Amino acid sequence: MRIRRSLIDLDDLTAEELAAIFGRTAAFERSAPGPKLGGHTCVNMFFEESTRTFTSFNMAELRLGANVVNLAPRNLSLSSKGETLEDTAITLSAMGIDVLVVRHPEAGFPARIAQSFDGHVINAGDGVHAHPTQALLDIYTLIEEFGDVRGRNVAIVGDILHSRVAHSAIRGLQRLGASVVLVGPESFLPDTYAGGAVSVERNFDAVLPAVDAIVLLRIQRERFVEMPLSDEQYVAQYRLDRRRLDLLRKEAIVMHPGPYNRGMELDDSVLEFAGWRYARQVHHGVGVRMAVLDLLVNARST
């Protein structure tokens, strides 16, 4: 069996491929690319609920002319008949499936299925491990805003411990020369995250005057047995509100991978802020995922 290129995390991409994805994203957003995946079949396997990622992968595949199958967990023998993950991968390979887009609550699940699948696997989020395409579209949003992320200061704020988006974004931003400051309470952000161009800060107010961009994260309550601090404590120390917005530099922007929770990590003043870029992030999701699909399936050199 010939195992083809997959995207499990950003480490799977060279610097040249990162640049190629961003270039293709810009081109695809300017004009329709034609049926670059004509004759290819993509299967979306989402074991967790999703709005943005699921919909944007569907749109990306359809715009590239692929045949698209959405395979719900209840339709898999994997869950009801005792079929192994490896046997599922072999079955889908034998059907001629070219791409599996996989989202799963277990860290490492997409990597495991990629070992037995004779096609391309794209990680659409696995546990608290990684979410590479979300990180790519977040970085692309920063590039659109500033031209380059090299030398820029980016603050990631909130439940970083449980954020697969943050884990992938940290890797990507470091590789591209940005400085990253992680902000949050110790229960969400161990000191061990610091190193190299990544620093840890507990005082949110202290970082605001120096950052170019803030990436807010939601508290992933579903991953805690017991919440380590109260909502009131979190809001007082880490919610972005009008007072904290006033501490930002004029050109700074605010981002969020979604879904965002009004009243917790942000209040309504953020949604009215001129630098609020959530909609741009969502917009870029389709173009970035088109670019990733095109790069993997068509395997052109950069």
Short mmCIF file of C-alpha atoms in Angstrom, two decimals:
data_model
loop_
_atom_site.label_atom_id
_atom_site.label_comp_id
_atom_site.label_asym_id
_atom_site.label_seq_id
_atom_site.Cartn_x
_atom_site.Cartn_y
_atom_site.Cartn_z
CA MET A 1 0.00 0.00 0.00
CA ARG A 2 1.27 3.48 -0.91
CA ILE A 3 0.56 5.98 1.85
CA ARG A 4 0.18 9.50 0.51
CA ARG A 5 0.75 12.91 2.07
CA SER A 6 -1.47 13.91 4.99
CA LEU A 7 -1.85 17.00 7.15
CA ILE A 8 -1.93 16.06 10.82
CA ASP A 9 -0.29 19.25 12.10
CA LEU A 10 1.70 22.15 10.68
CA ASP A 11 4.97 20.23 11.12
CA ASP A 12 3.88 18.22 8.07
CA LEU A 13 4.34 21.30 5.87
CA THR A 14 7.63 22.80 4.75
CA ALA A 15 8.16 26.57 4.81
CA GLU A 16 7.74 26.58 1.04
CA GLU A 17 4.45 24.71 1.32
CA LEU A 18 3.15 27.13 3.95
CA ALA A 19 3.89 30.00 1.56
CA ALA A 20 2.27 28.08 -1.31
CA ILE A 21 -0.92 27.54 0.72
CA PHE A 22 -1.16 31.24 1.54
CA GLY A 23 -0.53 32.15 -2.10
CA ARG A 24 -3.16 29.71 -3.34
CA THR A 25 -5.64 30.96 -0.76
CA ALA A 26 -5.31 34.50 -2.12
CA ALA A 27 -5.69 33.25 -5.71
CA PHE A 28 -8.73 31.10 -4.89
CA GLU A 29 -10.44 33.98 -3.09
CA ARG A 30 -9.93 36.22 -6.14
CA SER A 31 -11.39 33.85 -8.72
CA ALA A 32 -12.97 30.41 -9.12
CA PRO A 33 -10.19 27.83 -9.57
CA GLY A 34 -12.08 25.30 -11.68
CA PRO A 35 -12.47 21.55 -10.99
CA LYS A 36 -9.00 20.90 -9.55
CA LEU A 37 -10.40 17.91 -7.65
CA GLY A 38 -12.57 16.68 -10.50
CA GLY A 39 -12.82 12.90 -10.33
CA HIS A 40 -11.62 12.76 -6.73
CA THR A 41 -13.78 11.80 -3.75
CA CYS A 42 -13.58 13.41 -0.31
CA VAL A 43 -15.16 11.88 2.78
CA ASN A 44 -15.80 14.05 5.83
CA MET A 45 -15.83 12.05 9.08
CA PHE A 46 -16.79 14.31 11.99
CA PHE A 47 -17.10 12.58 15.35
CA GLU A 48 -17.61 15.97 17.06
CA GLU A 49 -20.08 18.73 16.30
CA SER A 50 -18.79 21.56 14.13
CA THR A 51 -20.22 24.55 12.29
CA ARG A 52 -17.30 26.44 10.76
CA THR A 53 -14.87 23.60 10.03
CA PHE A 54 -17.44 21.13 8.69
CA THR A 55 -19.21 23.64 6.48
CA SER A 56 -16.05 25.21 5.11
CA PHE A 57 -14.51 21.84 4.20
CA ASN A 58 -17.72 20.93 2.38
CA MET A 59 -17.72 24.20 0.48
CA ALA A 60 -14.00 23.90 -0.32
CA GLU A 61 -14.42 20.39 -1.72
CA LEU A 62 -17.46 21.32 -3.80
CA ARG A 63 -15.83 24.45 -5.22
CA LEU A 64 -12.88 22.32 -6.33
CA GLY A 65 -15.23 19.93 -8.11
CA ALA A 66 -14.79 16.92 -5.81
CA ASN A 67 -17.35 14.23 -5.08
CA VAL A 68 -18.29 14.73 -1.42
CA VAL A 69 -19.55 12.18 1.09
CA ASN A 70 -20.41 13.15 4.67
CA LEU A 71 -20.07 10.06 6.84
CA ALA A 72 -21.70 10.37 10.26
CA PRO A 73 -20.39 8.21 13.16
CA ARG A 74 -23.69 6.33 13.33
CA ASN A 75 -23.07 5.08 9.77
CA LEU A 76 -19.73 3.48 10.66
CA SER A 77 -19.27 -0.20 11.52
CA LEU A 78 -16.39 1.11 13.62
CA SER A 79 -18.83 2.15 16.35
CA SER A 80 -21.56 -0.47 16.14
CA LYS A 81 -20.07 -3.70 14.73
CA GLY A 82 -16.61 -3.83 16.23
CA GLU A 83 -14.70 -3.03 13.05
CA THR A 84 -11.17 -1.84 13.81
CA LEU A 85 -9.94 1.59 12.80
CA GLU A 86 -7.43 -0.05 10.48
CA ASP A 87 -10.16 -2.09 8.77
CA THR A 88 -12.26 1.04 8.30
CA ALA A 89 -9.30 2.76 6.62
CA ILE A 90 -8.68 -0.25 4.35
CA THR A 91 -12.37 -0.38 3.39
CA LEU A 92 -12.48 3.29 2.44
CA SER A 93 -9.24 2.93 0.49
CA ALA A 94 -10.69 0.01 -1.46
CA MET A 95 -13.67 2.16 -2.43
CA GLY A 96 -11.32 4.62 -4.11
CA ILE A 97 -11.69 7.43 -1.58
CA ASP A 98 -8.93 9.99 -2.09
CA VAL A 99 -9.28 12.26 0.96
CA LEU A 100 -10.50 11.73 4.52
CA VAL A 101 -11.19 14.84 6.57
CA VAL A 102 -11.34 13.65 10.18
CA ARG A 103 -12.44 15.37 13.38
CA HIS A 104 -12.34 13.29 16.56
CA PRO A 105 -12.24 13.83 20.36
CA GLU A 106 -9.26 11.46 20.69
CA ALA A 107 -5.82 13.00 20.22
CA GLY A 108 -3.92 11.02 17.59
CA PHE A 109 -6.97 9.52 15.87
CA PRO A 110 -6.31 11.11 12.43
CA ALA A 111 -2.66 10.05 12.57
CA ARG A 112 -3.68 6.47 13.34
CA ILE A 113 -6.13 6.24 10.46
CA ALA A 114 -3.55 7.79 8.11
CA GLN A 115 -1.22 4.85 8.78
CA SER A 116 -3.67 2.44 7.13
CA PHE A 117 -5.38 4.68 4.56
CA ASP A 118 -4.08 4.76 0.99
CA GLY A 119 -4.97 8.40 0.50
CA HIS A 120 -4.72 11.83 2.11
CA VAL A 121 -5.91 12.43 5.68
CA ILE A 122 -6.56 15.97 6.89
CA ASN A 123 -6.87 16.56 10.61
CA ALA A 124 -9.94 18.72 11.26
CA GLY A 125 -9.25 18.73 15.01
CA ASP A 126 -8.22 15.87 17.32
CA GLY A 127 -8.77 16.11 21.05
CA VAL A 128 -6.52 18.76 22.57
CA HIS A 129 -3.71 17.96 20.13
CA ALA A 130 -3.96 19.97 16.90
CA HIS A 131 -6.18 21.80 14.42
CA PRO A 132 -3.86 22.74 11.56
CA THR A 133 -6.29 24.26 9.07
CA GLN A 134 -7.75 26.59 11.71
CA ALA A 135 -4.22 27.71 12.58
CA LEU A 136 -3.51 28.29 8.88
CA LEU A 137 -6.55 30.50 8.39
CA ASP A 138 -5.76 32.44 11.58
CA ILE A 139 -2.20 33.05 10.37
CA TYR A 140 -3.49 33.99 6.93
CA THR A 141 -5.78 36.57 8.58
CA LEU A 142 -2.72 38.07 10.29
CA ILE A 143 -0.81 38.12 6.99
CA GLU A 144 -3.73 39.85 5.29
CA GLU A 145 -3.71 42.47 8.03
CA PHE A 146 0.03 43.09 8.45
CA GLY A 147 1.65 41.73 5.29
CA ASP A 148 3.91 39.42 7.32
CA VAL A 149 3.87 37.95 10.82
CA ARG A 150 7.65 38.10 11.27
CA GLY A 151 8.44 40.37 14.22
CA ARG A 152 4.77 40.76 15.18
CA ASN A 153 3.61 40.22 18.76
CA VAL A 154 0.61 37.92 19.10
CA ALA A 155 -1.15 37.23 22.40
CA ILE A 156 -3.18 34.04 22.78
CA VAL A 157 -5.51 34.33 25.76
CA GLY A 158 -7.54 31.80 27.70
CA ASP A 159 -7.80 28.02 28.00
CA ILE A 160 -4.60 27.22 26.11
CA LEU A 161 -4.11 23.86 27.84
CA HIS A 162 -7.18 22.40 26.10
CA SER A 163 -7.01 24.34 22.83
CA ARG A 164 -5.91 22.34 19.81
CA VAL A 165 -6.17 25.57 17.81
CA ALA A 166 -3.66 27.27 20.11
CA HIS A 167 -1.25 24.35 19.97
CA SER A 168 -1.13 24.44 16.16
CA ALA A 169 -1.07 28.25 16.00
CA ILE A 170 1.88 28.45 18.39
CA ARG A 171 3.87 26.11 16.14
CA GLY A 172 2.99 28.02 13.00
CA LEU A 173 3.60 31.48 14.39
CA GLN A 174 6.98 30.45 15.80
CA ARG A 175 8.07 29.01 12.46
CA LEU A 176 7.11 32.22 10.70
CA GLY A 177 9.03 34.46 13.09
CA ALA A 178 6.30 35.92 15.30
CA SER A 179 6.66 36.44 19.05
CA VAL A 180 3.89 34.71 20.99
CA VAL A 181 2.77 35.60 24.50
CA LEU A 182 0.38 33.17 26.17
CA VAL A 183 -1.97 34.71 28.71
CA GLY A 184 -4.10 32.95 31.30
CA PRO A 185 -4.32 31.45 34.78
CA GLU A 186 -1.97 28.61 35.68
CA SER A 187 -4.79 26.04 35.55
CA PHE A 188 -5.26 26.88 31.85
CA LEU A 189 -1.63 27.64 31.07
CA PRO A 190 1.31 25.82 32.72
CA ASP A 191 4.66 27.61 32.90
CA THR A 192 6.15 24.79 30.80
CA TYR A 193 4.62 26.38 27.68
CA ALA A 194 7.28 29.11 27.79
CA GLY A 195 10.40 28.79 25.69
CA GLY A 196 12.08 30.34 22.69
CA ALA A 197 9.85 33.01 21.16
CA VAL A 198 6.95 31.97 23.43
CA SER A 199 6.43 33.60 26.82
CA VAL A 200 3.82 33.15 29.55
CA GLU A 201 2.08 36.09 31.22
CA ARG A 202 -0.57 36.04 33.95
CA ASN A 203 -1.40 39.75 33.83
CA PHE A 204 -3.60 40.42 30.79
CA ASP A 205 -3.51 44.21 31.17
CA ALA A 206 0.29 44.24 31.10
CA VAL A 207 0.57 42.78 27.57
CA LEU A 208 -2.13 44.84 25.86
CA PRO A 209 -0.12 47.98 24.94
CA ALA A 210 2.56 45.91 23.18
CA VAL A 211 0.61 43.40 21.08
CA ASP A 212 -0.31 43.55 17.41
CA ALA A 213 -3.03 40.92 17.71
CA ILE A 214 -5.02 39.08 20.37
CA VAL A 215 -6.44 35.61 19.81
CA LEU A 216 -9.14 34.89 22.39
CA LEU A 217 -10.09 31.33 23.32
CA ARG A 218 -13.19 29.93 24.98
CA ILE A 219 -13.04 27.95 28.21
CA GLN A 220 -13.55 24.31 27.23
CA ARG A 221 -15.74 23.35 30.15
CA GLU A 222 -16.43 19.92 28.68
CA ARG A 223 -12.78 18.94 29.31
CA PHE A 224 -12.82 19.78 33.04
CA VAL A 225 -14.07 17.48 35.79
CA GLU A 226 -14.30 20.54 38.04
CA MET A 227 -13.73 24.16 37.04
CA PRO A 228 -10.55 25.49 38.70
CA LEU A 229 -11.80 29.06 38.99
CA SER A 230 -15.17 30.81 38.99
CA ASP A 231 -16.67 32.67 36.05
CA GLU A 232 -16.40 35.87 38.07
CA GLN A 233 -12.68 35.37 38.62
CA TYR A 234 -12.04 34.67 34.94
CA VAL A 235 -14.06 37.67 33.79
CA ALA A 236 -12.26 40.02 36.16
CA GLN A 237 -8.80 38.89 35.08
CA TYR A 238 -9.08 37.82 31.43
CA ARG A 239 -12.24 39.04 29.70
CA LEU A 240 -11.62 41.54 26.91
CA ASP A 241 -13.91 44.52 27.44
CA ARG A 242 -14.07 48.24 26.68
CA ARG A 243 -11.53 49.17 29.32
CA ARG A 244 -9.00 46.68 28.03
CA LEU A 245 -9.67 47.59 24.39
CA ASP A 246 -8.64 51.13 25.25
CA LEU A 247 -5.20 49.82 26.25
CA LEU A 248 -4.53 48.42 22.78
CA ARG A 249 -2.52 50.15 20.08
CA LYS A 250 -4.62 51.78 17.37
CA GLU A 251 -3.72 49.22 14.69
CA ALA A 252 -4.15 46.11 16.87
CA ILE A 253 -6.68 43.45 15.92
CA VAL A 254 -8.71 40.89 17.88
CA MET A 255 -9.44 37.35 16.69
CA HIS A 256 -11.29 34.27 17.90
CA PRO A 257 -11.43 30.78 16.34
CA GLY A 258 -15.04 30.41 17.53
CA PRO A 259 -17.42 29.68 18.94
CA TYR A 260 -17.12 32.72 21.19
CA ASN A 261 -19.05 33.20 24.42
CA ARG A 262 -20.40 36.68 25.04
CA GLY A 263 -19.89 37.74 28.61
CA MET A 264 -16.98 35.35 29.27
CA GLU A 265 -13.88 35.83 27.10
CA LEU A 266 -15.33 38.99 25.54
CA ASP A 267 -18.20 41.43 25.93
CA ASP A 268 -20.29 43.11 23.25
CA SER A 269 -17.90 46.05 22.93
CA VAL A 270 -15.40 43.71 21.23
CA LEU A 271 -17.93 42.84 18.53
CA GLU A 272 -18.21 46.56 17.73
CA PHE A 273 -14.43 47.14 17.83
CA ALA A 274 -12.92 48.28 14.51
CA GLY A 275 -10.20 45.66 14.81
CA TRP A 276 -12.53 42.68 15.37
CA ARG A 277 -11.57 40.14 12.66
CA TYR A 278 -13.73 37.09 13.44
CA ALA A 279 -15.71 37.39 10.20
CA ARG A 280 -12.50 37.57 8.15
CA GLN A 281 -11.25 34.39 9.84
CA VAL A 282 -14.46 32.56 8.95
CA HIS A 283 -14.31 33.91 5.40
CA HIS A 284 -10.76 32.60 4.90
CA GLY A 285 -11.70 29.12 6.10
CA VAL A 286 -12.97 28.06 2.68
CA GLY A 287 -10.02 29.43 0.70
CA VAL A 288 -7.40 27.99 3.05
CA ARG A 289 -9.00 24.55 2.99
CA MET A 290 -9.24 24.68 -0.80
CA ALA A 291 -5.52 25.46 -0.87
CA VAL A 292 -4.68 22.56 1.46
CA LEU A 293 -6.75 20.11 -0.58
CA ASP A 294 -5.19 21.29 -3.82
CA LEU A 295 -1.66 21.04 -2.43
CA LEU A 296 -2.10 17.52 -1.07
CA VAL A 297 -4.10 15.96 -3.87
CA ASN A 298 -2.39 17.53 -6.85
CA ALA A 299 1.06 17.31 -5.24
CA ARG A 300 2.58 20.07 -7.28
CA SER A 301 6.01 21.28 -6.30
CA THR A 302 6.26 24.75 -4.79
#
